[in-house]
Amino acid sequence: MISGETGLKVKSKGWGRALRATVCRWYFSQSPERLVMQVTKYRNREGYSHRDIFRLSHIHASTALPPDHKYWQYHTEYDAIFDFIMQEDAATRKRKQLFSEKSAKKLKMEKNGSHIHEQAKDVAENLAKLKMKEDQKVLVESMKNKNAPTAETSKVLKFLGTYEKLKKLGKTDVPKAVDFIIQHGELFPACCFSSGLAVQFLHLVDIEIPYRLL
């Protein structure tokens, strides 16, 4: 669906509205169980990570989803998966912090210049956009099913929690890693050993994984 050349060809329109909509539909067409397997096993492909795709496609739940869409029933699982995808590493957080500091410094300098009027206009426009986003967020929250799966009842949420624990294990923790995978073999019997847990385990014990198996 996405190639390393997307948006780089001379005549390509890149990440246009149609492509973003197609990518968004794909994520929301997956069941939570299927999606959590996809995002943990296939972290990177063709130079893109799921995080890159989310940022380029602006993927988020919206009122455009039909009322009977499974997102509203299982929003806790979808939201947890989306949060997992958008996790930031320390380097990314540092870059954002530096950018914010530079922006604040630049704004402070410009306040004493001739751009005050333009800045005031920009601020007003940004506040209006922010208000629209907040209103949309409130409406989305009101459409979510109050009886969605919880951390105690959801296989997906348990899986993500275990995956995060597995990522933190060292080579001396192999028995614990095996226990994690066996546990989720019961939760996802059909596909656990093709999931991100198994891939993460193989990395843990320094077993080289053929690219075609990832």
Coordinates of N, CA and C in Angstrom, one line a residue:
M1 N 0.8 -1.2 0.0 CA 0.0 0.0 0.0 C 0.9 1.3 0.0
I2 N 1.9 1.2 0.8 CA 2.8 2.4 0.9 C 4.2 2.0 0.4
S3 N 4.8 2.7 -0.5 CA 6.1 2.3 -1.0 C 7.1 3.4 -0.5
G4 N 8.4 3.0 -0.6 CA 9.4 4.0 -0.2 C 9.5 5.2 -1.2
E5 N 8.9 5.0 -2.4 CA 8.9 6.1 -3.3 C 7.7 7.0 -3.3
T6 N 6.8 6.7 -2.4 CA 5.6 7.5 -2.3 C 5.9 9.0 -2.1
G7 N 5.4 9.8 -2.9 CA 5.6 11.3 -2.7 C 6.9 11.8 -3.2
L8 N 7.8 10.9 -3.8 CA 9.1 11.3 -4.2 C 9.2 11.4 -5.7
K9 N 8.3 10.8 -6.4 CA 8.3 10.9 -7.9 C 7.9 12.3 -8.3
V10 N 8.5 12.6 -9.5 CA 8.3 14.0 -10.0 C 6.8 14.3 -10.2
K11 N 6.0 13.4 -10.7 CA 4.6 13.6 -11.0 C 3.7 13.1 -9.9
S12 N 4.3 12.7 -8.8 CA 3.4 12.2 -7.7 C 2.9 13.4 -6.9
K13 N 1.6 13.2 -6.5 CA 1.0 14.2 -5.6 C 1.3 14.0 -4.2
G14 N 2.1 12.9 -3.9 CA 2.5 12.6 -2.5 C 1.3 12.2 -1.6
W15 N 1.3 12.8 -0.4 CA 0.3 12.4 0.6 C -0.9 13.3 0.5
G16 N -1.6 13.1 -0.6 CA -2.9 13.9 -0.8 C -4.0 13.3 0.0
R17 N -5.1 14.0 -0.1 CA -6.3 13.6 0.7 C -6.8 12.2 0.5
A18 N -6.7 11.8 -0.8 CA -7.2 10.4 -1.1 C -6.3 9.4 -0.5
L19 N -5.0 9.6 -0.5 CA -4.1 8.6 0.1 C -4.3 8.6 1.6
R20 N -4.4 9.7 2.2 CA -4.6 9.8 3.6 C -5.9 9.1 4.1
A21 N -6.9 9.3 3.3 CA -8.2 8.7 3.6 C -8.1 7.1 3.5
T22 N -7.4 6.7 2.4 CA -7.3 5.2 2.2 C -6.5 4.6 3.4
V23 N -5.4 5.2 3.8 CA -4.6 4.7 4.9 C -5.5 4.7 6.2
C24 N -6.2 5.8 6.4 CA -7.0 5.9 7.6 C -8.1 4.8 7.6
R25 N -8.7 4.5 6.5 CA -9.7 3.5 6.4 C -9.1 2.1 6.7
W26 N -7.9 1.9 6.3 CA -7.2 0.6 6.5 C -7.1 0.3 8.0
Y27 N -6.6 1.3 8.7 CA -6.4 1.1 10.2 C -7.7 0.9 10.9
F28 N -8.7 1.6 10.5 CA -10.0 1.5 11.2 C -10.8 0.3 10.7
S29 N -10.4 -0.3 9.6 CA -11.1 -1.5 9.1 C -10.6 -2.8 9.8
Q30 N -9.5 -2.7 10.5 CA -8.9 -3.8 11.2 C -9.6 -4.0 12.6
S31 N -9.8 -5.3 13.0 CA -10.3 -5.5 14.3 C -9.1 -5.2 15.3
P32 N -9.4 -4.9 16.6 CA -8.3 -4.6 17.5 C -7.3 -5.7 17.6
E33 N -7.8 -6.9 17.6 CA -6.9 -8.1 17.7 C -5.9 -8.2 16.5
R34 N -6.5 -7.9 15.3 CA -5.7 -8.0 14.1 C -4.7 -6.8 14.1
L35 N -5.2 -5.6 14.5 CA -4.4 -4.4 14.4 C -3.2 -4.5 15.4
V36 N -3.4 -5.0 16.6 CA -2.3 -5.0 17.6 C -1.2 -6.0 17.1
M37 N -1.6 -7.0 16.4 CA -0.6 -7.9 15.8 C 0.2 -7.2 14.7
Q38 N -0.5 -6.5 13.9 CA 0.2 -5.7 12.8 C 1.2 -4.7 13.3
V39 N 0.8 -4.0 14.3 CA 1.7 -2.9 14.8 C 2.8 -3.3 15.7
T40 N 2.7 -4.5 16.3 CA 3.8 -5.0 17.1 C 4.8 -5.8 16.3
K41 N 4.2 -6.6 15.3 CA 5.1 -7.4 14.5 C 5.8 -6.6 13.4
Y42 N 5.0 -5.8 12.6 CA 5.6 -5.1 11.5 C 5.8 -3.6 11.9
R43 N 6.8 -3.4 12.7 CA 7.1 -2.0 13.2 C 7.6 -1.1 12.1
N44 N 8.3 -1.6 11.1 CA 8.9 -0.7 10.0 C 8.8 -1.5 8.7
R45 N 8.4 -0.8 7.6 CA 8.4 -1.4 6.3 C 8.7 -0.3 5.3
E46 N 9.5 -0.6 4.3 CA 9.8 0.4 3.2 C 10.2 1.7 3.7
G47 N 10.9 1.8 4.8 CA 11.3 3.1 5.3 C 10.3 3.8 6.1
Y48 N 9.1 3.3 6.3 CA 8.1 3.9 7.1 C 7.8 3.1 8.4
S49 N 7.5 3.8 9.5 CA 7.0 3.1 10.7 C 5.5 3.5 10.8
H50 N 4.8 2.8 11.6 CA 3.4 3.1 11.8 C 3.2 4.6 12.3
R51 N 4.2 5.0 13.1 CA 4.2 6.4 13.6 C 4.3 7.4 12.5
D52 N 5.2 7.1 11.5 CA 5.3 7.9 10.3 C 4.0 8.0 9.6
I53 N 3.4 6.9 9.4 CA 2.1 6.8 8.7 C 1.0 7.6 9.4
F54 N 1.0 7.5 10.7 CA 0.0 8.3 11.5 C 0.2 9.8 11.3
R55 N 1.5 10.2 11.4 CA 1.8 11.6 11.3 C 1.5 12.1 9.9
L56 N 1.7 11.4 8.9 CA 1.5 11.8 7.5 C 0.0 11.8 7.1
S57 N -0.7 10.8 7.7 CA -2.1 10.7 7.4 C -3.1 11.3 8.4
H58 N -2.6 11.8 9.5 CA -3.4 12.5 10.5 C -4.5 11.6 10.9
I59 N -4.2 10.4 11.3 CA -5.2 9.4 11.7 C -5.7 9.6 13.1
H60 N -7.0 9.7 13.2 CA -7.6 9.8 14.5 C -9.1 9.5 14.4
A61 N -9.7 9.2 15.5 CA -11.2 8.9 15.4 C -11.9 10.2 15.2
S62 N -13.0 10.2 14.4 CA -13.8 11.4 14.2 C -15.3 11.0 14.1
T63 N -16.1 12.0 14.1 CA -17.5 11.7 13.9 C -17.9 11.3 12.5
A64 N -16.9 11.3 11.6 CA -17.2 10.7 10.3 C -17.4 9.2 10.3
L65 N -16.9 8.6 11.3 CA -17.1 7.1 11.5 C -18.6 6.9 11.7
P66 N -19.2 5.9 11.0 CA -20.6 5.6 11.2 C -20.9 5.2 12.7
P67 N -22.1 5.4 13.2 CA -22.4 5.1 14.6 C -22.3 3.6 14.9
D68 N -22.4 2.7 13.9 CA -22.2 1.3 14.2 C -20.8 0.8 13.9
H69 N -19.9 1.7 13.7 CA -18.5 1.3 13.5 C -17.9 0.7 14.8
K70 N -17.1 -0.4 14.7 CA -16.6 -1.1 15.8 C -15.7 -0.2 16.7
Y71 N -15.2 0.9 16.2 CA -14.4 1.8 17.0 C -15.2 2.2 18.3
W72 N -16.4 2.6 18.1 CA -17.2 3.1 19.2 C -17.4 2.1 20.3
Q73 N -17.5 0.8 19.9 CA -17.7 -0.2 20.9 C -16.3 -0.6 21.6
Y74 N -15.2 -0.6 20.8 CA -13.9 -1.0 21.3 C -12.9 0.1 21.3
H75 N -13.4 1.3 21.6 CA -12.5 2.5 21.6 C -11.3 2.4 22.5
T76 N -11.5 1.7 23.7 CA -10.4 1.6 24.6 C -9.2 0.9 24.0
E77 N -9.6 -0.1 23.2 CA -8.5 -1.0 22.6 C -7.9 -0.2 21.4
Y78 N -8.7 0.4 20.6 CA -8.1 1.2 19.4 C -7.3 2.3 20.0
D79 N -7.8 3.1 21.0 CA -7.0 4.2 21.5 C -5.7 3.8 22.1
A80 N -5.7 2.6 22.8 CA -4.4 2.1 23.4 C -3.4 1.7 22.3
I81 N -3.9 1.1 21.2 CA -3.1 0.8 20.1 C -2.5 2.1 19.4
F82 N -3.4 3.0 19.2 CA -2.9 4.3 18.6 C -1.9 5.0 19.5
D83 N -2.1 5.0 20.8 CA -1.2 5.6 21.7 C 0.2 4.9 21.7
F84 N 0.1 3.5 21.5 CA 1.3 2.7 21.4 C 2.1 3.1 20.2
I85 N 1.4 3.3 19.1 CA 2.0 3.7 17.8 C 2.7 5.0 17.9
M86 N 2.1 6.0 18.6 CA 2.6 7.3 18.7 C 3.5 7.6 19.8
Q87 N 4.0 6.5 20.5 CA 4.9 6.7 21.6 C 6.2 7.4 21.1
E88 N 6.7 8.3 21.9 CA 7.9 9.1 21.5 C 9.1 8.6 22.3
D89 N 10.2 8.5 21.6 CA 11.5 8.1 22.3 C 12.1 9.4 22.9
A90 N 13.1 9.2 23.6 CA 13.8 10.3 24.3 C 14.3 11.3 23.4
A91 N 14.9 10.9 22.3 CA 15.4 11.8 21.3 C 14.4 12.7 20.7
T92 N 13.2 12.1 20.4 CA 12.1 12.9 19.8 C 11.6 13.9 20.8
R93 N 11.5 13.5 22.0 CA 11.0 14.5 23.1 C 12.0 15.6 23.2
K94 N 13.3 15.3 23.1 CA 14.3 16.3 23.3 C 14.2 17.3 22.1
R95 N 14.1 16.8 20.9 CA 13.9 17.7 19.7 C 12.7 18.6 19.9
K96 N 11.6 18.0 20.3 CA 10.4 18.9 20.5 C 10.7 20.0 21.5
Q97 N 11.3 19.6 22.6 CA 11.6 20.6 23.7 C 12.5 21.7 23.1
L98 N 13.5 21.4 22.4 CA 14.4 22.4 21.8 C 13.7 23.3 20.9
F99 N 12.8 22.6 20.0 CA 12.0 23.4 19.1 C 11.1 24.4 19.8
S100 N 10.5 23.9 20.9 CA 9.6 24.8 21.6 C 10.3 26.0 22.3
E101 N 11.5 25.7 22.8 CA 12.3 26.7 23.4 C 12.8 27.8 22.4
K102 N 13.2 27.3 21.2 CA 13.6 28.2 20.1 C 12.4 29.1 19.7
S103 N 11.2 28.4 19.6 CA 10.0 29.1 19.1 C 9.6 30.2 20.1
A104 N 9.7 29.9 21.4 CA 9.4 30.8 22.5 C 10.3 32.0 22.4
K105 N 11.6 31.7 22.2 CA 12.6 32.8 22.2 C 12.4 33.7 21.0
K106 N 12.1 33.1 19.8 CA 11.8 33.8 18.6 C 10.6 34.7 18.8
L107 N 9.5 34.2 19.4 CA 8.3 34.9 19.6 C 8.6 36.1 20.6
K108 N 9.4 35.9 21.6 CA 9.7 37.0 22.5 C 10.4 38.1 21.8
M109 N 11.4 37.7 20.9 CA 12.1 38.8 20.2 C 11.2 39.5 19.2
E110 N 10.3 38.8 18.6 CA 9.4 39.4 17.6 C 8.4 40.4 18.2
K111 N 8.1 40.1 19.5 CA 7.1 41.0 20.2 C 7.6 42.4 20.2
N112 N 8.9 42.6 20.2 CA 9.5 44.0 20.2 C 9.6 44.5 18.8
G113 N 9.2 43.8 17.8 CA 9.4 44.2 16.4 C 8.1 44.7 15.8
S114 N 8.1 44.5 14.5 CA 6.9 45.1 13.7 C 5.9 44.0 13.3
H115 N 6.0 42.8 14.0 CA 5.1 41.7 13.6 C 4.0 41.5 14.6
I116 N 3.8 42.4 15.5 CA 2.8 42.2 16.6 C 1.4 42.0 16.0
H117 N 1.1 42.8 15.0 CA -0.3 42.8 14.4 C -0.5 41.4 13.7
E118 N 0.5 41.0 13.0 CA 0.4 39.7 12.3 C 0.3 38.5 13.3
Q119 N 1.1 38.7 14.3 CA 1.1 37.6 15.4 C -0.3 37.5 16.1
A120 N -0.9 38.7 16.3 CA -2.2 38.7 17.0 C -3.2 38.0 16.1
K121 N -3.1 38.3 14.8 CA -4.1 37.6 13.9 C -3.9 36.1 13.9
D122 N -2.6 35.7 13.9 CA -2.3 34.3 13.9 C -2.8 33.6 15.1
V123 N -2.6 34.3 16.3 CA -3.1 33.8 17.5 C -4.6 33.6 17.5
A124 N -5.3 34.6 17.0 CA -6.7 34.5 17.0 C -7.2 33.3 16.1
E125 N -6.5 33.1 15.0 CA -6.9 32.0 14.1 C -6.6 30.7 14.7
N126 N -5.5 30.6 15.4 CA -5.1 29.3 16.1 C -6.0 29.0 17.2
L127 N -6.5 30.0 17.9 CA -7.4 29.8 19.0 C -8.8 29.3 18.5
A128 N -9.2 29.8 17.3 CA -10.4 29.4 16.7 C -10.3 27.9 16.3
K129 N -9.2 27.6 15.7 CA -9.0 26.2 15.3 C -8.9 25.3 16.5
L130 N -8.3 25.7 17.5 CA -8.2 24.9 18.8 C -9.6 24.7 19.4
K131 N -10.4 25.7 19.3 CA -11.8 25.6 19.8 C -12.6 24.6 19.0
M132 N -12.4 24.6 17.7 CA -13.1 23.6 16.8 C -12.6 22.2 17.2
K133 N -11.3 22.0 17.4 CA -10.8 20.7 17.7 C -11.3 20.2 19.1
E134 N -11.4 21.1 20.0 CA -11.9 20.8 21.3 C -13.4 20.3 21.3
D135 N -14.2 21.1 20.5 CA -15.6 20.7 20.3 C -15.7 19.3 19.6
Q136 N -14.9 19.1 18.7 CA -14.9 17.8 18.0 C -14.5 16.7 19.0
K137 N -13.5 16.9 19.8 CA -13.1 15.9 20.8 C -14.2 15.6 21.8
V138 N -14.9 16.6 22.2 CA -16.0 16.4 23.1 C -17.1 15.5 22.5
L139 N -17.4 15.8 21.2 CA -18.4 15.1 20.5 C -18.0 13.6 20.3
V140 N -16.7 13.4 20.0 CA -16.2 12.0 19.8 C -16.3 11.3 21.1
E141 N -16.0 11.9 22.2 CA -16.1 11.2 23.5 C -17.5 10.8 23.9
S142 N -18.4 11.7 23.5 CA -19.8 11.4 23.8 C -20.4 10.2 23.0
M143 N -19.7 9.9 21.8 CA -20.2 8.8 21.0 C -19.6 7.4 21.4
K144 N -18.6 7.5 22.3 CA -17.9 6.2 22.7 C -18.8 5.4 23.6
N145 N -18.8 4.1 23.5 CA -19.6 3.2 24.3 C -19.0 3.2 25.7
K146 N -19.8 3.4 26.7 CA -19.3 3.4 28.1 C -19.0 2.0 28.6
N147 N -19.4 1.0 27.9 CA -19.1 -0.4 28.3 C -18.0 -1.1 27.5
A148 N -17.1 -0.3 27.0 CA -16.0 -0.8 26.2 C -15.1 -1.6 27.1
P149 N -14.3 -2.5 26.5 CA -13.4 -3.4 27.2 C -12.4 -2.6 28.1
T150 N -12.1 -3.2 29.3 CA -11.2 -2.6 30.2 C -9.9 -3.3 30.3
A151 N -8.9 -2.8 31.0 CA -7.6 -3.5 31.2 C -7.8 -4.9 31.8
E152 N -8.9 -5.1 32.5 CA -9.1 -6.4 33.2 C -9.8 -7.4 32.2
T153 N -10.5 -6.9 31.3 CA -11.3 -7.8 30.4 C -10.8 -7.9 29.0
S154 N -9.9 -7.0 28.6 CA -9.5 -6.9 27.2 C -8.2 -7.7 26.9
K155 N -8.2 -8.6 25.9 CA -7.0 -9.3 25.5 C -6.0 -8.4 24.9
V156 N -6.5 -7.4 24.1 CA -5.6 -6.5 23.4 C -4.9 -5.7 24.4
L157 N -5.5 -5.1 25.4 CA -4.8 -4.3 26.4 C -3.8 -5.1 27.2
K158 N -4.2 -6.3 27.5 CA -3.2 -7.2 28.3 C -2.0 -7.5 27.4
F159 N -2.3 -7.7 26.1 CA -1.2 -8.0 25.2 C -0.2 -6.8 25.1
L160 N -0.8 -5.6 24.9 CA 0.1 -4.5 24.8 C 0.9 -4.3 26.1
G161 N 0.3 -4.5 27.2 CA 1.0 -4.4 28.5 C 2.2 -5.3 28.6
T162 N 1.9 -6.6 28.2 CA 3.0 -7.6 28.2 C 4.1 -7.3 27.2
Y163 N 3.7 -6.8 26.0 CA 4.7 -6.4 25.0 C 5.6 -5.4 25.5
E164 N 5.1 -4.4 26.2 CA 5.9 -3.3 26.8 C 6.9 -3.9 27.9
K165 N 6.4 -4.9 28.7 CA 7.2 -5.5 29.7 C 8.3 -6.3 29.0
L166 N 8.0 -7.0 27.9 CA 9.0 -7.8 27.2 C 10.1 -7.0 26.6
K167 N 9.8 -5.8 26.1 CA 10.8 -4.9 25.6 C 11.8 -4.5 26.6
K168 N 11.5 -4.5 27.8 CA 12.4 -4.1 28.9 C 13.2 -5.2 29.5
L169 N 13.0 -6.5 29.0 CA 13.7 -7.6 29.6 C 15.1 -7.7 29.0
G170 N 16.0 -8.3 29.8 CA 17.4 -8.5 29.3 C 17.6 -10.0 29.0
K171 N 18.8 -10.4 28.6 CA 19.1 -11.8 28.3 C 18.9 -12.7 29.4
T172 N 19.1 -12.2 30.6 CA 18.9 -13.1 31.8 C 17.5 -13.3 32.1
D173 N 16.6 -12.7 31.4 CA 15.1 -12.8 31.7 C 14.4 -13.7 30.7
V174 N 15.2 -14.5 30.0 CA 14.5 -15.4 28.9 C 13.4 -16.2 29.5
P175 N 13.5 -16.9 30.6 CA 12.4 -17.7 31.2 C 11.1 -16.8 31.4
K176 N 11.3 -15.6 31.8 CA 10.2 -14.7 32.0 C 9.5 -14.4 30.7
A177 N 10.4 -14.2 29.7 CA 9.9 -13.9 28.3 C 9.1 -15.0 27.8
V178 N 9.6 -16.2 28.0 CA 8.9 -17.4 27.5 C 7.5 -17.5 28.2
D179 N 7.5 -17.2 29.5 CA 6.2 -17.3 30.2 C 5.2 -16.3 29.6
F180 N 5.7 -15.1 29.3 CA 4.8 -14.1 28.7 C 4.2 -14.6 27.4
I181 N 5.0 -15.2 26.6 CA 4.6 -15.7 25.3 C 3.6 -16.8 25.4
I182 N 3.9 -17.7 26.4 CA 2.9 -18.8 26.6 C 1.6 -18.3 27.1
Q183 N 1.7 -17.3 28.0 CA 0.4 -16.7 28.5 C -0.4 -16.1 27.4
H184 N 0.2 -15.4 26.4 CA -0.6 -14.9 25.4 C -0.8 -15.9 24.2
G185 N -0.2 -17.0 24.3 CA -0.6 -18.1 23.4 C -2.0 -18.5 23.7
E186 N -2.4 -18.4 24.9 CA -3.8 -18.7 25.3 C -4.7 -17.6 24.9
L187 N -4.2 -16.4 24.9 CA -5.1 -15.3 24.6 C -5.3 -15.2 23.1
F188 N -4.2 -15.4 22.3 CA -4.3 -15.4 20.9 C -3.7 -16.7 20.3
P189 N -4.4 -17.8 20.5 CA -3.9 -19.1 20.1 C -3.5 -19.2 18.6
A190 N -4.3 -18.5 17.8 CA -4.1 -18.7 16.3 C -2.9 -18.0 15.8
C191 N -2.4 -16.9 16.5 CA -1.4 -16.1 15.8 C -0.3 -15.6 16.7
C192 N -0.3 -16.1 18.0 CA 0.7 -15.5 18.9 C 2.1 -15.6 18.4
F193 N 2.5 -16.7 17.9 CA 3.9 -16.9 17.6 C 4.3 -16.3 16.2
S194 N 3.3 -15.6 15.6 CA 3.7 -14.8 14.5 C 3.5 -13.3 14.9
S195 N 3.4 -13.1 16.2 CA 3.1 -11.7 16.6 C 4.4 -11.0 17.0
G196 N 4.2 -9.8 17.5 CA 5.3 -9.0 17.9 C 6.0 -9.5 19.1
L197 N 5.3 -10.3 20.0 CA 5.9 -10.9 21.2 C 7.0 -11.9 20.8
A198 N 6.7 -12.7 19.8 CA 7.7 -13.7 19.3 C 8.9 -13.0 18.7
V199 N 8.6 -12.0 17.9 CA 9.7 -11.3 17.2 C 10.6 -10.6 18.3
Q200 N 9.9 -10.0 19.3 CA 10.7 -9.3 20.3 C 11.5 -10.3 21.1
F201 N 11.0 -11.5 21.3 CA 11.7 -12.5 22.0 C 13.0 -13.0 21.2
L202 N 12.8 -13.2 19.9 CA 13.9 -13.6 19.1 C 15.1 -12.5 19.1
H203 N 14.7 -11.3 19.2 CA 15.7 -10.2 19.3 C 16.4 -10.3 20.7
L204 N 15.6 -10.7 21.7 CA 16.1 -10.7 23.0 C 17.2 -11.8 23.1
V205 N 17.0 -12.9 22.5 CA 18.0 -14.0 22.6 C 19.0 -14.0 21.4
D206 N 19.1 -12.9 20.7 CA 20.0 -12.7 19.6 C 19.9 -13.7 18.5
I207 N 18.7 -14.0 18.1 CA 18.5 -14.9 17.0 C 18.2 -14.0 15.8
E208 N 18.9 -14.2 14.7 CA 18.7 -13.4 13.5 C 17.4 -13.8 12.9
I209 N 16.6 -12.8 12.5 CA 15.3 -13.1 11.9 C 15.4 -12.8 10.4
P210 N 15.1 -13.8 9.6 CA 15.1 -13.5 8.1 C 14.0 -12.5 7.8
Y211 N 14.4 -11.5 7.0 CA 13.5 -10.4 6.7 C 12.1 -10.9 6.2
R212 N 12.1 -12.0 5.4 CA 10.8 -12.5 4.9 C 9.9 -13.0 5.9
L213 N 10.4 -13.3 7.1 CA 9.6 -13.7 8.2 C 9.0 -12.6 9.1
L214 N 9.5 -11.4 8.9 CA 9.1 -10.3 9.7 C 7.8 -9.7 9.2

